[in-house]
PDB file of C-alpha atoms in Angstrom:
ATOM      1  CA  MET R   1     -15.484 -13.014 -17.128  1.00 77.00           C
ATOM      2  CA  ASN R   2     -18.579 -11.276 -18.834  1.00 84.00           C
ATOM      3  CA  PRO R   3     -19.298  -7.598 -18.744  1.00 85.00           C
ATOM      4  CA  ALA R   4     -21.912  -7.996 -15.513  1.00 85.00           C
ATOM      5  CA  LEU R   5     -19.098  -9.645 -13.572  1.00 87.00           C
ATOM      6  CA  TRP R   6     -16.571  -7.791 -14.369  1.00 90.00           C
ATOM      7  CA  ILE R   7     -18.441  -4.278 -13.785  1.00 91.00           C
ATOM      8  CA  SER R   8     -18.980  -5.380 -10.619  1.00 90.00           C
ATOM      9  CA  LEU R   9     -15.198  -6.273 -10.047  1.00 90.00           C
ATOM     10  CA  LEU R  10     -14.413  -2.864 -10.892  1.00 92.00           C
ATOM     11  CA  THR R  11     -16.829  -1.229  -8.536  1.00 91.00           C
ATOM     12  CA  ALA R  12     -15.763  -3.788  -5.455  1.00 89.00           C
ATOM     13  CA  SER R  13     -11.773  -2.808  -6.467  1.00 91.00           C
ATOM     14  CA  ALA R  14     -12.563   1.334  -6.370  1.00 91.00           C
ATOM     15  CA  VAL R  15     -14.611   0.842  -3.322  1.00 86.00           C
ATOM     16  CA  ILE R  16     -11.785  -1.276  -1.377  1.00 86.00           C
ATOM     17  CA  SER R  17      -8.683   1.114  -2.645  1.00 90.00           C
ATOM     18  CA  PHE R  18     -10.749   4.506  -1.772  1.00 90.00           C
ATOM     19  CA  THR R  19     -10.539   2.918   1.875  1.00 82.00           C
ATOM     20  CA  PRO R  20      -7.782   4.371   3.596  1.00 80.00           C
ATOM     21  CA  GLY R  21      -4.825   1.978   4.792  1.00 86.00           C
ATOM     22  CA  ALA R  22      -1.577   2.254   5.259  1.00 88.00           C
ATOM     23  CA  GLY R  23      -0.881   2.389   1.122  1.00 91.00           C
ATOM     24  CA  ALA R  24      -2.747   5.344   0.906  1.00 91.00           C
ATOM     25  CA  ILE R  25      -0.925   6.757   4.124  1.00 91.00           C
ATOM     26  CA  ASN R  26       1.749   5.900   2.282  1.00 92.00           C
ATOM     27  CA  THR R  27       1.271   7.035  -0.840  1.00 94.00           C
ATOM     28  CA  MET R  28       0.916  10.859   0.698  1.00 92.00           C
ATOM     29  CA  SER R  29       3.557  10.862   2.701  1.00 90.00           C
ATOM     30  CA  ASN R  30       5.849   9.828  -0.690  1.00 91.00           C
ATOM     31  CA  ALA R  31       4.175  12.799  -2.523  1.00 91.00           C
ATOM     32  CA  LEU R  32       4.620  15.060   0.400  1.00 87.00           C
ATOM     33  CA  THR R  33       8.573  14.651   0.738  1.00 85.00           C
ATOM     34  CA  VAL R  34       9.736  13.672  -2.940  1.00 87.00           C
ATOM     35  CA  GLY R  35       6.899  14.882  -5.562  1.00 86.00           C
ATOM     36  CA  TRP R  36       3.763  13.745  -7.292  1.00 89.00           C
ATOM     37  CA  ARG R  37       5.724  12.356 -10.105  1.00 90.00           C
ATOM     38  CA  ARG R  38       8.191  10.140  -7.893  1.00 91.00           C
ATOM     39  CA  SER R  39       5.624   9.010  -5.162  1.00 93.00           C
ATOM     40  CA  PHE R  40       4.841   6.805  -8.572  1.00 95.00           C
ATOM     41  CA  TRP R  41       7.314   4.354  -7.719  1.00 96.00           C
ATOM     42  CA  GLY R  42       6.090   3.462  -4.269  1.00 95.00           C
ATOM     43  CA  VAL R  43       2.866   2.992  -5.845  1.00 96.00           C
ATOM     44  CA  LEU R  44       4.245   0.538  -8.125  1.00 96.00           C
ATOM     45  CA  GLY R  45       5.525  -1.235  -5.345  1.00 96.00           C
ATOM     46  CA  GLN R  46       2.073  -1.479  -3.722  1.00 95.00           C
ATOM     47  CA  GLN R  47       0.888  -2.736  -6.828  1.00 96.00           C
ATOM     48  CA  LEU R  48       3.443  -5.506  -6.664  1.00 96.00           C
ATOM     49  CA  ALA R  49       2.531  -6.598  -3.430  1.00 95.00           C
ATOM     50  CA  LEU R  50      -1.203  -6.714  -4.845  1.00 94.00           C
ATOM     51  CA  VAL R  51      -0.051  -9.115  -7.583  1.00 94.00           C
ATOM     52  CA  LEU R  52       1.882 -11.581  -5.154  1.00 93.00           C
ATOM     53  CA  HIS R  53      -1.257 -11.436  -2.767  1.00 92.00           C
ATOM     54  CA  ILE R  54      -3.047 -12.781  -5.324  1.00 92.00           C
ATOM     55  CA  PHE R  55      -0.264 -15.388  -6.335  1.00 90.00           C
ATOM     56  CA  VAL R  56      -0.839 -16.463  -3.076  1.00 87.00           C
ATOM     57  CA  VAL R  57      -3.741 -17.061  -2.551  1.00 86.00           C
ATOM     58  CA  ALA R  58      -4.303 -18.708  -6.322  1.00 85.00           C
ATOM     59  CA  ALA R  59      -1.546 -21.051  -5.537  1.00 83.00           C
ATOM     60  CA  GLY R  60      -3.486 -21.571  -2.277  1.00 80.00           C
ATOM     61  CA  VAL R  61      -0.837 -20.659   0.335  1.00 74.00           C
ATOM     62  CA  GLY R  62      -3.053 -18.012   1.496  1.00 69.00           C
ATOM     63  CA  VAL R  63      -5.415 -20.944   3.011  1.00 73.00           C
ATOM     64  CA  LEU R  64      -2.161 -22.169   4.751  1.00 75.00           C
ATOM     65  CA  VAL R  65      -1.744 -18.636   6.092  1.00 73.00           C
ATOM     66  CA  SER R  66      -5.153 -18.252   7.017  1.00 71.00           C
ATOM     67  CA  SER R  67      -5.268 -21.517   8.566  1.00 77.00           C
ATOM     68  CA  THR R  68      -2.137 -21.398  10.567  1.00 81.00           C
ATOM     69  CA  PRO R  69      -2.300 -18.885  14.037  1.00 83.00           C
ATOM     70  CA  ILE R  70       1.730 -19.085  14.781  1.00 86.00           C
ATOM     71  CA  LEU R  71       1.971 -18.154  10.587  1.00 81.00           C
ATOM     72  CA  PHE R  72      -0.158 -15.472  10.116  1.00 81.00           C
ATOM     73  CA  ASN R  73       0.520 -14.226  13.500  1.00 83.00           C
ATOM     74  CA  ALA R  74       4.131 -14.276  12.927  1.00 85.00           C
ATOM     75  CA  ILE R  75       3.112 -12.054   9.779  1.00 83.00           C
ATOM     76  CA  ARG R  76       1.239  -9.577  11.294  1.00 82.00           C
ATOM     77  CA  VAL R  77       3.646  -8.984  14.358  1.00 88.00           C
ATOM     78  CA  LEU R  78       6.417  -8.376  11.102  1.00 86.00           C
ATOM     79  CA  GLY R  79       3.885  -6.297   9.293  1.00 86.00           C
ATOM     80  CA  ALA R  80       2.804  -3.855  12.106  1.00 87.00           C
ATOM     81  CA  ALA R  81       6.806  -3.511  13.317  1.00 89.00           C
ATOM     82  CA  TYR R  82       7.230  -2.186  10.152  1.00 89.00           C
ATOM     83  CA  LEU R  83       4.811  -0.008  10.047  1.00 88.00           C
ATOM     84  CA  GLY R  84       5.517   1.384  13.072  1.00 89.00           C
ATOM     85  CA  TYR R  85       9.291   1.351  12.466  1.00 89.00           C
ATOM     86  CA  LEU R  86       8.326   3.760   9.801  1.00 87.00           C
ATOM     87  CA  GLY R  87       6.248   5.892  11.794  1.00 86.00           C
ATOM     88  CA  VAL R  88       8.879   6.526  14.435  1.00 91.00           C
ATOM     89  CA  ARG R  89      11.622   7.175  11.743  1.00 86.00           C
ATOM     90  CA  LEU R  90       9.419   9.778  10.252  1.00 82.00           C
ATOM     91  CA  ILE R  91       8.793  11.365  13.276  1.00 87.00           C
ATOM     92  CA  LEU R  92      12.392  11.568  13.912  1.00 86.00           C
ATOM     93  CA  ALA R  93      13.789  12.496  11.178  1.00 79.00           C
ATOM     94  CA  LYS R  94      15.129  15.814  11.291  1.00 78.00           C
ATOM     95  CA  PRO R  95      14.075  18.507   8.738  1.00 71.00           C
ATOM     96  CA  ARG R  96      16.033  19.307   6.036  1.00 65.00           C
ATOM     97  CA  ARG R  97      16.318  22.563   3.746  1.00 59.00           C
ATOM     98  CA  GLY R  98      14.159  22.226   0.297  1.00 51.00           C
ATOM     99  CA  ALA R  99      11.115  20.765  -0.204  1.00 46.00           C
ATOM    100  CA  GLY R 100      10.899  17.133  -0.710  1.00 44.00           C
ATOM    101  CA  SER R 101      14.208  16.181   1.718  1.00 43.00           C
ATOM    102  CA  ALA R 102      12.526  14.685   4.598  1.00 44.00           C
ATOM    103  CA  HIS R 103      11.918  11.123   4.220  1.00 47.00           C
ATOM    104  CA  PRO R 104      11.585   8.103   6.796  1.00 46.00           C
ATOM    105  CA  ASP R 105      14.754   7.138   6.703  1.00 41.00           C
ATOM    106  CA  GLY R 106      16.211  10.081   7.173  1.00 42.00           C
ATOM    107  CA  SER R 107      17.820  10.583   3.810  1.00 41.00           C
ATOM    108  CA  LEU R 108      18.112  13.060   0.949  1.00 45.00           C
ATOM    109  CA  GLY R 109      16.801  12.436  -2.323  1.00 62.00           C
ATOM    110  CA  GLU R 110      15.010   9.374  -2.030  1.00 76.00           C
ATOM    111  CA  GLY R 111      15.480   7.246  -4.651  1.00 86.00           C
ATOM    112  CA  ALA R 112      12.867   4.896  -7.341  1.00 90.00           C
ATOM    113  CA  TRP R 113      14.506   1.572  -5.532  1.00 92.00           C
ATOM    114  CA  SER R 114      14.041   2.630  -1.896  1.00 92.00           C
ATOM    115  CA  LEU R 115      10.203   4.089  -2.706  1.00 94.00           C
ATOM    116  CA  LEU R 116       9.482   1.005  -4.607  1.00 95.00           C
ATOM    117  CA  ARG R 117      10.986  -1.780  -1.702  1.00 94.00           C
ATOM    118  CA  ARG R 118       9.094   0.294   0.955  1.00 93.00           C
ATOM    119  CA  GLY R 119       5.659   0.453  -1.398  1.00 94.00           C
ATOM    120  CA  LEU R 120       6.261  -3.308  -1.913  1.00 95.00           C
ATOM    121  CA  TRP R 121       6.833  -4.206   2.347  1.00 93.00           C
ATOM    122  CA  VAL R 122       3.762  -2.083   3.521  1.00 91.00           C
ATOM    123  CA  ASN R 123       1.273  -3.946   1.040  1.00 90.00           C
ATOM    124  CA  LEU R 124       2.959  -7.382   1.392  1.00 90.00           C
ATOM    125  CA  LEU R 125       3.390  -7.504   5.428  1.00 86.00           C
ATOM    126  CA  ASN R 126      -0.304  -7.715   5.690  1.00 82.00           C
ATOM    127  CA  PRO R 127      -1.621 -11.041   6.407  1.00 77.00           C
ATOM    128  CA  LYS R 128      -4.887  -9.752   6.185  1.00 74.00           C
ATOM    129  CA  ALA R 129      -4.908  -8.835   2.673  1.00 80.00           C
ATOM    130  CA  ILE R 130      -4.478 -12.607   2.054  1.00 82.00           C
ATOM    131  CA  VAL R 131      -7.083 -13.622   4.288  1.00 79.00           C
ATOM    132  CA  PHE R 132      -9.412 -10.634   2.507  1.00 83.00           C
ATOM    133  CA  PHE R 133      -8.448 -12.114  -1.044  1.00 86.00           C
ATOM    134  CA  LEU R 134      -9.773 -15.463  -0.409  1.00 83.00           C
ATOM    135  CA  ALA R 135     -12.933 -14.190   0.345  1.00 81.00           C
ATOM    136  CA  PHE R 136     -12.689 -12.180  -2.502  1.00 84.00           C
ATOM    137  CA  ILE R 137     -11.587 -13.720  -5.681  1.00 85.00           C
ATOM    138  CA  PRO R 138     -13.720 -16.123  -5.771  1.00 83.00           C
ATOM    139  CA  GLN R 139     -16.709 -14.020  -5.978  1.00 85.00           C
ATOM    140  CA  PHE R 140     -15.134 -13.525  -9.111  1.00 86.00           C
ATOM    141  CA  ILE R 141     -13.789 -16.802 -10.867  1.00 85.00           C
ATOM    142  CA  ARG R 142     -15.475 -19.501 -12.112  1.00 85.00           C
ATOM    143  CA  ALA R 143     -14.332 -23.168 -12.125  1.00 80.00           C
ATOM    144  CA  ASP R 144     -15.701 -24.498 -14.933  1.00 82.00           C
ATOM    145  CA  ALA R 145     -13.974 -21.446 -17.140  1.00 85.00           C
ATOM    146  CA  PRO R 146      -9.671 -21.268 -18.216  1.00 88.00           C
ATOM    147  CA  LEU R 147      -8.966 -19.895 -14.728  1.00 85.00           C
ATOM    148  CA  LEU R 148      -5.667 -18.113 -16.427  1.00 89.00           C
ATOM    149  CA  PRO R 149      -7.744 -15.645 -18.660  1.00 90.00           C
ATOM    150  CA  GLN R 150     -10.153 -14.842 -15.428  1.00 89.00           C
ATOM    151  CA  TYR R 151      -7.003 -14.613 -13.093  1.00 91.00           C
ATOM    152  CA  LEU R 152      -5.143 -11.941 -15.955  1.00 93.00           C
ATOM    153  CA  VAL R 153      -8.867  -9.976 -16.108  1.00 93.00           C
ATOM    154  CA  LEU R 154      -8.962  -9.938 -12.342  1.00 93.00           C
ATOM    155  CA  ILE R 155      -5.112  -8.656 -11.798  1.00 94.00           C
ATOM    156  CA  ALA R 156      -5.384  -6.102 -14.141  1.00 95.00           C
ATOM    157  CA  THR R 157      -8.315  -4.660 -13.003  1.00 95.00           C
ATOM    158  CA  VAL R 158      -7.511  -4.878  -9.163  1.00 94.00           C
ATOM    159  CA  VAL R 159      -3.872  -3.437 -10.212  1.00 95.00           C
ATOM    160  CA  GLY R 160      -4.779  -0.938 -12.807  1.00 95.00           C
ATOM    161  CA  VAL R 161      -8.132   0.790 -10.262  1.00 95.00           C
ATOM    162  CA  ASP R 162      -5.473   1.024  -7.197  1.00 95.00           C
ATOM    163  CA  ALA R 163      -2.574   2.340  -8.799  1.00 96.00           C
ATOM    164  CA  VAL R 164      -5.163   5.160 -10.533  1.00 96.00           C
ATOM    165  CA  VAL R 165      -6.764   5.720  -7.486  1.00 95.00           C
ATOM    166  CA  MET R 166      -3.178   5.684  -5.379  1.00 95.00           C
ATOM    167  CA  TRP R 167      -1.226   8.063  -7.535  1.00 93.00           C
ATOM    168  CA  GLY R 168      -4.463   9.837  -9.308  1.00 92.00           C
ATOM    169  CA  PHE R 169      -6.304  10.403  -5.960  1.00 93.00           C
ATOM    170  CA  PHE R 170      -4.131  10.105  -2.798  1.00 92.00           C
ATOM    171  CA  ALA R 171      -0.957  11.419  -4.100  1.00 92.00           C
ATOM    172  CA  THR R 172      -2.890  14.395  -6.156  1.00 92.00           C
ATOM    173  CA  ALA R 173      -4.363  14.996  -2.747  1.00 89.00           C
ATOM    174  CA  ALA R 174      -1.106  15.890  -0.633  1.00 87.00           C
ATOM    175  CA  LYS R 175      -0.163  18.466  -3.909  1.00 83.00           C
ATOM    176  CA  PRO R 176      -1.464  21.172  -1.926  1.00 82.00           C
ATOM    177  CA  PHE R 177       0.581  20.917   0.846  1.00 78.00           C
ATOM    178  CA  ARG R 178       3.583  20.216  -0.901  1.00 76.00           C
ATOM    179  CA  ARG R 179       4.599  24.153   0.412  1.00 73.00           C
ATOM    180  CA  ALA R 180       5.384  22.638   3.958  1.00 68.00           C
ATOM    181  CA  VAL R 181       7.830  20.608   3.317  1.00 69.00           C
ATOM    182  CA  GLY R 182       9.677  24.068   2.678  1.00 68.00           C
ATOM    183  CA  SER R 183      10.499  24.811   6.027  1.00 72.00           C
ATOM    184  CA  ALA R 184      11.691  22.958   9.082  1.00 76.00           C
ATOM    185  CA  ARG R 185       8.372  23.758  10.840  1.00 79.00           C
ATOM    186  CA  GLY R 186       6.373  22.667   8.117  1.00 77.00           C
ATOM    187  CA  GLN R 187       8.327  19.324   7.767  1.00 75.00           C
ATOM    188  CA  ARG R 188       8.416  18.463  11.655  1.00 82.00           C
ATOM    189  CA  ILE R 189       4.551  18.892  11.366  1.00 81.00           C
ATOM    190  CA  LEU R 190       3.825  16.987   8.347  1.00 80.00           C
ATOM    191  CA  ASN R 191       5.968  14.082   9.451  1.00 80.00           C
ATOM    192  CA  THR R 192       5.139  14.032  12.957  1.00 87.00           C
ATOM    193  CA  VAL R 193       1.119  13.629  11.463  1.00 85.00           C
ATOM    194  CA  PHE R 194       2.259  10.599   8.757  1.00 83.00           C
ATOM    195  CA  GLY R 195       4.316   9.038  11.734  1.00 86.00           C
ATOM    196  CA  ALA R 196       1.154   8.983  14.167  1.00 90.00           C
ATOM    197  CA  LEU R 197      -0.745   7.533  11.158  1.00 88.00           C
ATOM    198  CA  PHE R 198       1.908   5.015  10.476  1.00 87.00           C
ATOM    199  CA  ILE R 199       1.707   4.123  14.626  1.00 90.00           C
ATOM    200  CA  GLY R 200      -2.173   3.963  14.193  1.00 87.00           C
ATOM    201  CA  VAL R 201      -2.345   1.630  11.405  1.00 85.00           C
ATOM    202  CA  ALA R 202       0.631  -0.716  13.034  1.00 86.00           C
ATOM    203  CA  VAL R 203      -1.899  -0.832  16.532  1.00 86.00           C
ATOM    204  CA  LEU R 204      -4.615  -1.522  14.208  1.00 81.00           C
ATOM    205  CA  LEU R 205      -2.949  -4.615  12.861  1.00 77.00           C
ATOM    206  CA  LEU R 206      -1.543  -5.558  15.740  1.00 78.00           C
ATOM    207  CA  PHE R 207      -4.192  -5.347  18.111  1.00 78.00           C
ATOM    208  CA  VAL R 208      -7.378  -5.659  16.071  1.00 63.00           C
ATOM    209  CA  HIS R 209      -8.102  -9.307  14.769  1.00 55.00           C
TER     210      HIS R 209
END
């Protein structure tokens, strides 16, 4: 991939990553509830989903998903339902003593695997991401050049930029609000806010085509 094309890829990736969505909401929520450092596990899960989306598109499965309304809509409804579930559970979660203890599943001290798994599903159950990559990837892949090195550069750039933006920007942006989770009232307010955001994204995913 020539330098000019890579810079274009880098710029496009940054713009996409800075656009708020379910991943950003999940990252900020994690940073508030489990802390900035541990929120990285959720970010890692989201990046694994991006890699899987790119593999799906590269393998040609993305065309099948985008051209099969039943399959596309099934994934869309599942994605919306999962985000809605996270939102409702977060709103209903009981405040707990100590900062960083209230989670969407109502558990105390959510583990790394749980954070990673939720991050993975948040990004993976979004069929529009597949459609987006179908339009995005061909702009930066040249069929007359070896494909593997190009895809490796594309994955490294997209995932690297998104990880930096999610953890370095969105998770960091949540730091000033960390004190709020130290009180029951603060936890209720933040749980309600982020729960409503999850539900809002779910509604958009379900009804905006």
